[in-house]
Every structure is written in C-alpha cells, then in structure tokens.
PDB file of C-alpha atoms in Angstrom:
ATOM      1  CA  UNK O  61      39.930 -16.741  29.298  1.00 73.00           C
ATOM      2  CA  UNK O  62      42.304 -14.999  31.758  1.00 69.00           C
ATOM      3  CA  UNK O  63      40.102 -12.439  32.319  1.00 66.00           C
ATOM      4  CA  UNK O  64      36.608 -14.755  32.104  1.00 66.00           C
ATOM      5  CA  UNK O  65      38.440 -16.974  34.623  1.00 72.00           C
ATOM      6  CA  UNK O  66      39.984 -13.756  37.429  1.00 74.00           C
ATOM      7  CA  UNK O  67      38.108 -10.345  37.954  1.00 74.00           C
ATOM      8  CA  UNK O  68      36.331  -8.666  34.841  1.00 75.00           C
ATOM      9  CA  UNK O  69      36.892  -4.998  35.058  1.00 79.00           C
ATOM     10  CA  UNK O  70      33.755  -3.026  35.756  1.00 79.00           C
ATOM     11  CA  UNK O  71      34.510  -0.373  32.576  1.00 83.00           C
ATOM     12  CA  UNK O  72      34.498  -3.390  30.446  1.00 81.00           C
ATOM     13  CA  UNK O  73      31.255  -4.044  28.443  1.00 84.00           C
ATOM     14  CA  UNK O  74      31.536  -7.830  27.625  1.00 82.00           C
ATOM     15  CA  UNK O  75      28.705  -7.804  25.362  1.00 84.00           C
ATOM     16  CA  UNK O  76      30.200  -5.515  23.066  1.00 87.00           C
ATOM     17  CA  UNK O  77      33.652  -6.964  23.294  1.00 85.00           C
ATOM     18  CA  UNK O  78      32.680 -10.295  22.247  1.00 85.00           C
ATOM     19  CA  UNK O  79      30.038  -8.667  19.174  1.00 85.00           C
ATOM     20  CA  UNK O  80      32.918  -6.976  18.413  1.00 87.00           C
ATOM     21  CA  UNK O  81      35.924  -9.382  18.751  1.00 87.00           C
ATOM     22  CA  UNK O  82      33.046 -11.682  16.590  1.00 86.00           C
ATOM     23  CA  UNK O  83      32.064  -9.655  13.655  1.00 86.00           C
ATOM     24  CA  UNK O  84      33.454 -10.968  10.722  1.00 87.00           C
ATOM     25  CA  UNK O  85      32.932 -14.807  12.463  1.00 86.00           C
ATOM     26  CA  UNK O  86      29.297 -13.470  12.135  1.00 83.00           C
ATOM     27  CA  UNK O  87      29.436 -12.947   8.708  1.00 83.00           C
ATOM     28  CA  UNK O  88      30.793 -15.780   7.848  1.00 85.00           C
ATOM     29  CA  UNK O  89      27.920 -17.703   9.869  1.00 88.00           C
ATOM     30  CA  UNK O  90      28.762 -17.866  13.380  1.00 89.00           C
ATOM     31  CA  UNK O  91      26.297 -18.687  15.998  1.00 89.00           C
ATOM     32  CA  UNK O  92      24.381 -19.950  19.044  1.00 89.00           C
ATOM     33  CA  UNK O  93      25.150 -24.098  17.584  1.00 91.00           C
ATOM     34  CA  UNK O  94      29.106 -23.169  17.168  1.00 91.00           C
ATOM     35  CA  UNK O  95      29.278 -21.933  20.635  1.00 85.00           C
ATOM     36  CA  UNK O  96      27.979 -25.074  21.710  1.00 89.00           C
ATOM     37  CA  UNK O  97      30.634 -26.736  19.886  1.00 91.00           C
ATOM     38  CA  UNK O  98      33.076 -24.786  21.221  1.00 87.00           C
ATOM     39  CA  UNK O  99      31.909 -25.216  24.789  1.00 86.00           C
ATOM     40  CA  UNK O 100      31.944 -29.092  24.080  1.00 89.00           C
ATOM     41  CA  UNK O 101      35.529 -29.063  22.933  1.00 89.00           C
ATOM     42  CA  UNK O 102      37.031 -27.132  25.772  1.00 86.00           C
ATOM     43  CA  UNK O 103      35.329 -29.625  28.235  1.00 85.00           C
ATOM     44  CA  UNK O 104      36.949 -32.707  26.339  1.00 88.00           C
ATOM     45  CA  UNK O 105      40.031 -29.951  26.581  1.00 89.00           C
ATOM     46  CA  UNK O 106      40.022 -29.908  30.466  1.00 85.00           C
ATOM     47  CA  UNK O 107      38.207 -33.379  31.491  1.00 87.00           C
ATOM     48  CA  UNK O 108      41.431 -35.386  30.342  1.00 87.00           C
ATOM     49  CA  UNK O 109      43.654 -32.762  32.887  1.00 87.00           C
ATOM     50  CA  UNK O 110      42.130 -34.040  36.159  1.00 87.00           C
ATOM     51  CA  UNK O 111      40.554 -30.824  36.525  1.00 85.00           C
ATOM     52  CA  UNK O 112      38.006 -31.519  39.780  1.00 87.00           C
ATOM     53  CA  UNK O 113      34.210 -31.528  38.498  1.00 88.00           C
ATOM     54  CA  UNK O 114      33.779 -28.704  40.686  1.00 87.00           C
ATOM     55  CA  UNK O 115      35.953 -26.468  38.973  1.00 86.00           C
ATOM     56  CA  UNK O 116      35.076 -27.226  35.878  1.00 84.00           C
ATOM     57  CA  UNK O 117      31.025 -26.658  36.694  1.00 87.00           C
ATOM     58  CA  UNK O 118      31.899 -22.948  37.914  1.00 87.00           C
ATOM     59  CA  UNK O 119      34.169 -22.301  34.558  1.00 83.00           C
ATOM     60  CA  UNK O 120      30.899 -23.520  32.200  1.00 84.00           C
ATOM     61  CA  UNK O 121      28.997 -20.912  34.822  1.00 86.00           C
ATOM     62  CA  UNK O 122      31.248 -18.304  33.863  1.00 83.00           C
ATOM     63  CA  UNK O 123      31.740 -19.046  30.354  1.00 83.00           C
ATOM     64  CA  UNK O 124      27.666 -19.953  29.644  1.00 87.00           C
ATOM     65  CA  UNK O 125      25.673 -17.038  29.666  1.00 87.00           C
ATOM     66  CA  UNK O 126      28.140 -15.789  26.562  1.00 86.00           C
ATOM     67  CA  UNK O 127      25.713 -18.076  24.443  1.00 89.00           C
ATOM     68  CA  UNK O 128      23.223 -14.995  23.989  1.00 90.00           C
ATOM     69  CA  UNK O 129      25.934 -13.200  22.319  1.00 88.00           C
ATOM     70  CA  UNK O 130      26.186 -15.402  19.976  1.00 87.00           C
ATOM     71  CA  UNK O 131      22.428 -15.795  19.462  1.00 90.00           C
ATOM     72  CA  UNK O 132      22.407 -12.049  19.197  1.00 89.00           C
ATOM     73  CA  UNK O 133      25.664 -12.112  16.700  1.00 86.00           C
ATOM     74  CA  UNK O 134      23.810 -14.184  14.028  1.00 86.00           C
ATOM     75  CA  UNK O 135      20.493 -12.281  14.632  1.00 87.00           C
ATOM     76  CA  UNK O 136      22.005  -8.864  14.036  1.00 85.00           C
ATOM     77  CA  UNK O 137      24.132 -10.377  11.008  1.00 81.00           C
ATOM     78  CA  UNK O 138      21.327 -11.634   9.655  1.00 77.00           C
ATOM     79  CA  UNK O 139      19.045  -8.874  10.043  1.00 77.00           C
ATOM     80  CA  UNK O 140      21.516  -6.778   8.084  1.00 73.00           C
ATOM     81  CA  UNK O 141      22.346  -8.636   5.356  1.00 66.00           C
ATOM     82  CA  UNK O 142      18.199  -8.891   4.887  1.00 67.00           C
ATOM     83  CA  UNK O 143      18.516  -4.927   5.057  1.00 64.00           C
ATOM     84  CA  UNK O 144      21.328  -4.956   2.378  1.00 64.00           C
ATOM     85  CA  UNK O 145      19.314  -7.551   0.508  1.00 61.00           C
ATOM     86  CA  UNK O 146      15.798  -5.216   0.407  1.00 60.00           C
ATOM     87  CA  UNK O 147      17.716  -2.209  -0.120  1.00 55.00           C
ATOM     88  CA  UNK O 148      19.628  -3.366  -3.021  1.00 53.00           C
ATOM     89  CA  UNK O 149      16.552  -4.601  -4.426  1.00 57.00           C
ATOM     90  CA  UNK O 150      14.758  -1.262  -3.295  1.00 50.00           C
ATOM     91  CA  UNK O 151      17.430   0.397  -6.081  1.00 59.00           C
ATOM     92  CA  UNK O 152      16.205  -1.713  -8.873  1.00 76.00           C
ATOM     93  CA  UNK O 153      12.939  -0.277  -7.961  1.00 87.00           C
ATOM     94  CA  UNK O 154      11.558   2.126 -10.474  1.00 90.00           C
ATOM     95  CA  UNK O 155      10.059   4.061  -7.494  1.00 90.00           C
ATOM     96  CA  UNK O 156      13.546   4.140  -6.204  1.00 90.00           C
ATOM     97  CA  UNK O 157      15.324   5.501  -9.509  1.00 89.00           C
ATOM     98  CA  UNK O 158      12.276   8.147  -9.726  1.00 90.00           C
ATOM     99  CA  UNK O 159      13.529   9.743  -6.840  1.00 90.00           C
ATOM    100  CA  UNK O 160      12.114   7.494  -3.971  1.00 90.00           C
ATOM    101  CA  UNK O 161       9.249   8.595  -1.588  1.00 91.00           C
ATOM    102  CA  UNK O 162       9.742  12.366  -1.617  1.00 92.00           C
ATOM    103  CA  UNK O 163       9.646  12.545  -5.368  1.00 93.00           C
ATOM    104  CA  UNK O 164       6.912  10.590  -5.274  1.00 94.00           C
ATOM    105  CA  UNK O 165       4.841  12.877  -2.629  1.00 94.00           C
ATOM    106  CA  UNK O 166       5.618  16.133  -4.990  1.00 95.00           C
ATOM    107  CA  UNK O 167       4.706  14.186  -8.171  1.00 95.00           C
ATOM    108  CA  UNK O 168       1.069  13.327  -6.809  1.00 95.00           C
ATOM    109  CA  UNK O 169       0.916  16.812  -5.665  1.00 95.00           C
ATOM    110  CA  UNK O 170       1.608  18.394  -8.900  1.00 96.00           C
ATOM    111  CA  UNK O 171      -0.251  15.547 -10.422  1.00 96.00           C
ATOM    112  CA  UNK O 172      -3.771  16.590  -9.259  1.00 94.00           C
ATOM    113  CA  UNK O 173      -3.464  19.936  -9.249  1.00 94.00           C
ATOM    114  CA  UNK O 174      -2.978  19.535 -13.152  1.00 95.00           C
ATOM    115  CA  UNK O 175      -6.355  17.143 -12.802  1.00 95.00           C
ATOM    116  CA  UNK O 176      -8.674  19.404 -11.225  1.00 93.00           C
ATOM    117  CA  UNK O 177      -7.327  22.509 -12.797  1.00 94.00           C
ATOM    118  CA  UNK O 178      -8.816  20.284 -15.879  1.00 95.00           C
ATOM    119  CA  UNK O 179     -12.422  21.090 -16.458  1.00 94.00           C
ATOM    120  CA  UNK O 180     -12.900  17.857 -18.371  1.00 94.00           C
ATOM    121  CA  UNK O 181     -11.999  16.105 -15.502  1.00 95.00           C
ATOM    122  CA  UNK O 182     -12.447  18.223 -12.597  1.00 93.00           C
ATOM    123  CA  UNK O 183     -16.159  16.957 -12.506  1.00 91.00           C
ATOM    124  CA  UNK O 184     -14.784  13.406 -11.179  1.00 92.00           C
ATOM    125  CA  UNK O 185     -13.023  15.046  -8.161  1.00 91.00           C
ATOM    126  CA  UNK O 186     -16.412  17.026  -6.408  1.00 89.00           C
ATOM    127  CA  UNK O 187     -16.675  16.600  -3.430  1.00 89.00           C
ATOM    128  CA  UNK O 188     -14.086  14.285  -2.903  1.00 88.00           C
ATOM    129  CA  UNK O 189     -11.058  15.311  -0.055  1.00 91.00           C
ATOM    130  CA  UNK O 190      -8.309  16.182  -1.663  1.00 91.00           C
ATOM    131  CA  UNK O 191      -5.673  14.889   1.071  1.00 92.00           C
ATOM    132  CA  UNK O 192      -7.178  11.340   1.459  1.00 90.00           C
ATOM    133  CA  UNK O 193      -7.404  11.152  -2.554  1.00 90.00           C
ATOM    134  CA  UNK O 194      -3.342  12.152  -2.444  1.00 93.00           C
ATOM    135  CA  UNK O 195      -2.967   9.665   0.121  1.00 92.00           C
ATOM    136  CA  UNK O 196      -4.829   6.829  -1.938  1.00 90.00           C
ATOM    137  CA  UNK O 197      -2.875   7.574  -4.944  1.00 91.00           C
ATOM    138  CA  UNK O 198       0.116   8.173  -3.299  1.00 92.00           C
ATOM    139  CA  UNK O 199       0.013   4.341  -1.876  1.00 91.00           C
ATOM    140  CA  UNK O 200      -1.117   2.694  -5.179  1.00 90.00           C
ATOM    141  CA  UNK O 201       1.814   4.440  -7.400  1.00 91.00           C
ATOM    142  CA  UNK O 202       4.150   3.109  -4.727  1.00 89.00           C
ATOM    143  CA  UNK O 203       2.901   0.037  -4.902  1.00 87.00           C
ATOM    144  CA  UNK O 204       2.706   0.168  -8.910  1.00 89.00           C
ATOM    145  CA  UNK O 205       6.484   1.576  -8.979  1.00 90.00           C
ATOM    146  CA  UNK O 206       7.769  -1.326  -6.622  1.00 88.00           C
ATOM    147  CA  UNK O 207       6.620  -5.002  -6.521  1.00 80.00           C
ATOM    148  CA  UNK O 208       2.699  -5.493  -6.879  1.00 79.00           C
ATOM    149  CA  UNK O 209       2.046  -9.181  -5.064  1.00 82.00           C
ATOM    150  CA  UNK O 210       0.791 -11.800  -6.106  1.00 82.00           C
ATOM    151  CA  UNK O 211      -2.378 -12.348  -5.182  1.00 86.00           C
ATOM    152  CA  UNK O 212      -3.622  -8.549  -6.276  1.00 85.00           C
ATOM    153  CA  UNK O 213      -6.009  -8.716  -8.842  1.00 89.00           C
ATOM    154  CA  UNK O 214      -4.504  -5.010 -10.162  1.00 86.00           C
ATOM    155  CA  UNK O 215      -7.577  -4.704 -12.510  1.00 88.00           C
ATOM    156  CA  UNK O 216     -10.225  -5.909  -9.863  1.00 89.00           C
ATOM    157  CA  UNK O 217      -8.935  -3.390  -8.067  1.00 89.00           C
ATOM    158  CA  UNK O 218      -8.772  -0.698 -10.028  1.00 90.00           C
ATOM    159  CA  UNK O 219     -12.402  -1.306 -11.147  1.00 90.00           C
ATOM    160  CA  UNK O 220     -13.824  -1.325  -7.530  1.00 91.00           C
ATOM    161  CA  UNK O 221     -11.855   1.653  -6.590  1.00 89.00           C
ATOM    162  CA  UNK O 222     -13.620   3.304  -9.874  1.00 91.00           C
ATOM    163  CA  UNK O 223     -17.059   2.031  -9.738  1.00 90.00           C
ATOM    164  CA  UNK O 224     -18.779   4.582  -8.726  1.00 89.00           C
ATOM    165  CA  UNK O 225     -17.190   7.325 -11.172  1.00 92.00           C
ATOM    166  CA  UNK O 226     -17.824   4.942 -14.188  1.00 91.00           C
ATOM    167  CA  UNK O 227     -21.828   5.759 -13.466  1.00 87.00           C
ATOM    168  CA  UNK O 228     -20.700   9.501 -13.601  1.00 89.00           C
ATOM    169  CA  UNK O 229     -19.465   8.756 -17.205  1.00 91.00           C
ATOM    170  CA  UNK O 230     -15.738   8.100 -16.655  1.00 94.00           C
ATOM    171  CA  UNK O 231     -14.387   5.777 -19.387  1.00 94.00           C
ATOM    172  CA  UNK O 232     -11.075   5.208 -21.718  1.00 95.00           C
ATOM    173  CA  UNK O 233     -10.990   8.698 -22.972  1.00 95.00           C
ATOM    174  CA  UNK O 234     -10.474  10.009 -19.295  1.00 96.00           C
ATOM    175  CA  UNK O 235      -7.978   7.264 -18.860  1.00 96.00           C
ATOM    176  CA  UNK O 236      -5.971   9.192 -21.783  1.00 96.00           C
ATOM    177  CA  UNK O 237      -6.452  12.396 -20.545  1.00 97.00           C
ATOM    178  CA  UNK O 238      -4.983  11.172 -16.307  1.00 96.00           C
ATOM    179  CA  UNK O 239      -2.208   9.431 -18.204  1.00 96.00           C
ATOM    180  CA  UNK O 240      -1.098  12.780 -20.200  1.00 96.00           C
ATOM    181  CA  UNK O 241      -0.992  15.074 -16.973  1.00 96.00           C
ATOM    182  CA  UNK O 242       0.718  12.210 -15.278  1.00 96.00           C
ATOM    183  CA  UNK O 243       3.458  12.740 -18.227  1.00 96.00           C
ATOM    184  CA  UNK O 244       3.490  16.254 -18.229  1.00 96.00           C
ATOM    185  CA  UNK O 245       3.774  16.207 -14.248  1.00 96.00           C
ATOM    186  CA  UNK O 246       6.965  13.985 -14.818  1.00 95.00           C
ATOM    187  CA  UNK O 247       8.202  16.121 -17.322  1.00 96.00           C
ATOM    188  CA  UNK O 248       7.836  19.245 -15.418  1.00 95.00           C
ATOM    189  CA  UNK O 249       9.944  17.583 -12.266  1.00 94.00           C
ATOM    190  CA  UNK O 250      12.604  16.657 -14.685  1.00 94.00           C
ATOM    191  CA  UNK O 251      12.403  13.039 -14.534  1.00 93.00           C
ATOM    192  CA  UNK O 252      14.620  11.606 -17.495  1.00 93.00           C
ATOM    193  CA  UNK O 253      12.323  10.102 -20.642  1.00 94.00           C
ATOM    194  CA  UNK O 254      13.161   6.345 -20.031  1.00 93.00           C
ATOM    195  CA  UNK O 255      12.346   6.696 -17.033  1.00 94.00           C
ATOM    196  CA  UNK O 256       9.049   7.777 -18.072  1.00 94.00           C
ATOM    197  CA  UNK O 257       8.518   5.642 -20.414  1.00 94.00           C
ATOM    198  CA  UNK O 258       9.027   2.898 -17.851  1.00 93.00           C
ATOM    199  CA  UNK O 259       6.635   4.160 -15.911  1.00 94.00           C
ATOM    200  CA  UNK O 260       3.962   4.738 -18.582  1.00 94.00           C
ATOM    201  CA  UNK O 261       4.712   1.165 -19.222  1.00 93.00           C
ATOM    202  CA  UNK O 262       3.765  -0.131 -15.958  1.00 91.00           C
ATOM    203  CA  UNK O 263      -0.039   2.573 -16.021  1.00 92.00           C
ATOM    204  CA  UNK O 264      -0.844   2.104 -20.118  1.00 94.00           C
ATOM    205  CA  UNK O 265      -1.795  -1.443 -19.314  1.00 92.00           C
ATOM    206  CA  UNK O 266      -4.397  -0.234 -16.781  1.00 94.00           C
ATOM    207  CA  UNK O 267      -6.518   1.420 -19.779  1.00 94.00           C
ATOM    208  CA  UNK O 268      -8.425  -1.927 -20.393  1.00 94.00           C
ATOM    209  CA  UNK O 269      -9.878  -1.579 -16.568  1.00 93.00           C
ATOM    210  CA  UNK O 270     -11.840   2.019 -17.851  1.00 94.00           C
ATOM    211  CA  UNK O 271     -12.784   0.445 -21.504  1.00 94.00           C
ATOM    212  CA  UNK O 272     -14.761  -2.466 -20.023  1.00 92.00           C
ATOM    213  CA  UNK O 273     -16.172  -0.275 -17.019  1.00 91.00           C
ATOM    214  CA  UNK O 274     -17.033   2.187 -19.328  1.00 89.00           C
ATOM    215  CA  UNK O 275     -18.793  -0.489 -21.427  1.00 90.00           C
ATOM    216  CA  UNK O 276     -20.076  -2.399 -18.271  1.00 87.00           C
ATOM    217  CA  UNK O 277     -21.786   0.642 -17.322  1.00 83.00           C
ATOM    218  CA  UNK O 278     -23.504   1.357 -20.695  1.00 78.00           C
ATOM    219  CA  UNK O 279     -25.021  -2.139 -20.760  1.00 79.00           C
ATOM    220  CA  UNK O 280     -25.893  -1.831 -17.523  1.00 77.00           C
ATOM    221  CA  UNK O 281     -28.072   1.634 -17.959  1.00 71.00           C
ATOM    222  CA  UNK O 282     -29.430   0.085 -20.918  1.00 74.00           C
ATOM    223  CA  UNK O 283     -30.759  -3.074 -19.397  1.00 73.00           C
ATOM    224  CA  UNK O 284     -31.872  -0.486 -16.104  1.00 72.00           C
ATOM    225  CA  UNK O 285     -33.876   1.794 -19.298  1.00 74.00           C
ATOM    226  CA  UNK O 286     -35.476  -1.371 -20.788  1.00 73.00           C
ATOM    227  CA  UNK O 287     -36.874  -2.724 -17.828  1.00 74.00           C
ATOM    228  CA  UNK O 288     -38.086   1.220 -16.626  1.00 79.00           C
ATOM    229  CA  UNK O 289     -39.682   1.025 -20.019  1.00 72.00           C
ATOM    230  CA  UNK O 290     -41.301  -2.713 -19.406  1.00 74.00           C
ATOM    231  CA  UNK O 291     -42.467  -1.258 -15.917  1.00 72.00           C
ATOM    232  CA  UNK O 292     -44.387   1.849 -17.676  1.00 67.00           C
ATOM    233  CA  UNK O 293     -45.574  -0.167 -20.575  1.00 70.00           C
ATOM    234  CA  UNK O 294     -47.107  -3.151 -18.217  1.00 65.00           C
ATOM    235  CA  UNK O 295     -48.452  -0.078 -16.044  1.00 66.00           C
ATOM    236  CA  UNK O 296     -49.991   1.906 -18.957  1.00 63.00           C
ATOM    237  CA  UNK O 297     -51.752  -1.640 -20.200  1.00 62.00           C
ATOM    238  CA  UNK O 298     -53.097  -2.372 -16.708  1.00 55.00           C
ATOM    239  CA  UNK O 299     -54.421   1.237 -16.303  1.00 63.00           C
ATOM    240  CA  UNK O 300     -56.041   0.858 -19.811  1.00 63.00           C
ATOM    241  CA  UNK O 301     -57.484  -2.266 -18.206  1.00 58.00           C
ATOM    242  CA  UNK O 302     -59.078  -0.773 -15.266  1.00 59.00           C
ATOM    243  CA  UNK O 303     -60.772   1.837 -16.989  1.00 53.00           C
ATOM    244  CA  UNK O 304     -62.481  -0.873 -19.638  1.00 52.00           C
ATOM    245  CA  UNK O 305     -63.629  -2.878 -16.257  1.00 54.00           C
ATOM    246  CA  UNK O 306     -64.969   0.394 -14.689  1.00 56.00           C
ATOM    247  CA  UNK O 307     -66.715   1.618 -18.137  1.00 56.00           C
ATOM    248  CA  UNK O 308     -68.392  -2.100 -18.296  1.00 56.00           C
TER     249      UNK O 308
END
C-alpha cells in the first residue's frame, strides 16, 4: 500500500508483481469476488478513521483497476489446471502410451505401404491419393486410440466411409488381412505386445461393420440380378407378343 498510495516506480511491472505475489492464493481459488471482499473490508477499515470521502474515493481509484489481475489470476489458474487435467488424461490414452502423434504418423506410413505392396488388397487402393487416404486414417486411429464421443455411431461410420469398396468385393476376409499388416506394422516399430493387444482390442470389434456390408452388398446385387432378369423376361414376352399381333 505504501507504494500503491506514493509514486510507483516506472521499472516496476505491477501486473506481474501482483500475479506473482498471488500465485499460490490462485491455486487455492483466489479471484475477481475476493478482491471485492477485500476492497469492502479496507473501506469499513478506513470509514471509522475520519478519513475525508475525498481521500478515500482517490485510494479505491488507485487500488481498483487491480481487480483485472485478479480476474486474470483465476483465469490463468484455471486454464492450467484444465491443461494438467487433459494432459494427465492424454497419458492414459492408448494413443499416448503408443508413442503419441509422431508414432502414430510413421505407423500409418508403414501401415499402407504393407497394404498396397499387398496384391490382394492393393486393388481397393486404385486410384485413390495416397496422402489424403494417410490423412483419413491418420485422424480415425487417433480418434480410435483416444476417446471416441458419444454421439459417433463408430459402425455407421465405418460403413459409409466403406460403401463404395464393399461393391468392389471388400468383405470380412479383407478386414483380416488390414488387421494383420496393422500388427505386423506395430511389431516392426517395436511397440510392446500389450500394447498391441490393446489396440487390436479397440479395431477387432470393427470386423462386424465388413461382415454385414459384405452381406448387404450380396443381397443387394442379387435383388439388382432378379429384377434385370424380370426386365428381360417381361421384354422377351412382350416382343413375342408383337410379333403374334403383326403375323395376325
């Protein structure tokens, strides 16, 4: 207050005095509402010495515009504790105990070039760029390997993203073939078993998505071939027709 209430020196930053005189008050909860209180109880402090109303207007001038600080305090503190928070829960991540983001980009990597070096599989990937289908795959394993929200349908997904491969043929048996370079690729980068095992355990469960499009897309052709085969059989009777009209 000696200083607040004579001449601040210029080399003093007062913002970072006060964060800093504050820090652990922050911690402990400190903010914006206690400064009030404080302000309040060095007014009933003064009031009762016959301080003029004057003098006591230009020390709350002088002593107000601290407030932000204190705004600012509990904002930081509470920022970081939220950072603490995610990041300890970013540990329990199996992403995180893979090897976080980088391990991730160098498993995809070595991931599909295993795939299209397949020629059993290598079909599925024509035509398709190889650095958005990283990208796309790169985003769902983090996603699989963290926390998947709530209100993702994983399998809807994971169907949609597939249609259009199950009409090329892709079914369960593909499924098993992704899932054993996706091992290997693990394997090669040293990844510890139970670590892979976790993370088979979070993709095995995915398998279901390729047996029912697989089997979606069967029933599918074969309703497509019986009605192809209606159409030809209704247009060979109605040509037979025409000709017994013309020859009467």
């Amino acid at each position: 207050m000696r200083i607040a209430f004579t001449k601040i020196p210029e080399s003093m930053d007062v913002e970072k005095f006060m964060l800093s005189a504050h820090e652990n008050l922050f911690l402990m909860g400190l903010n914006g509402t206690h400064f009030d209180l404080v302000c309040r109880h060095l007014l009933e402090t003064i009031q009762p010495l016959g301080v003029k109303e004057e003098i006591i207007n230009e020390a709350i001038s002088v002593i107000a515009p601290l407030r932000d600080i204190f705004v600012q305090g509990e904002a930081k503190t509470t920022a970081s504790a939220k950072q603490e928070k995610k990041n300890a829960e970013n540990e329990q991540f199996l992403l995180h105990r893979l090897g976080g983001d980088a391990a991730l980009t160098a498993a995809v990597d070595e991931f599909y070039n295993r795939l299209i070096s397949d020629t059993a599989l290598s079909y599925f990937f024509e035509g398709v760029p190889m650095d958005a289908l990283k990208e796309h795959q790169h985003k769902f394993m983090r996603l699989a390997f963290t926390e998947i929200p709530e209100d993702t349908d994983v399998e809807k997904l994971m169907y949609a993203k597939h249609y259009d491969l199950f009409y090329k043929g892709l079914n369960e048996d593909h499924f098993d073939a992704v899932a054993g370079h996706f091992v290997n690729t693990l394997q090669h980068l040293g990844v510890e078993q139970a670590l892979i095992d976790e993370a088979v355990g979070v993709v095995a469960p995915l398998r279901v998505v390729f047996e029912r499009g697989s089997e979606k897309r069967k029933a599918e052709m074969l309703v497509t071939e019986a009605l192809q085969i209606t159409e030809e059989k209704a247009l060979a009777e109605y040509s037979q027709e025409s000709v017994l009209v013309a020859e009467e």
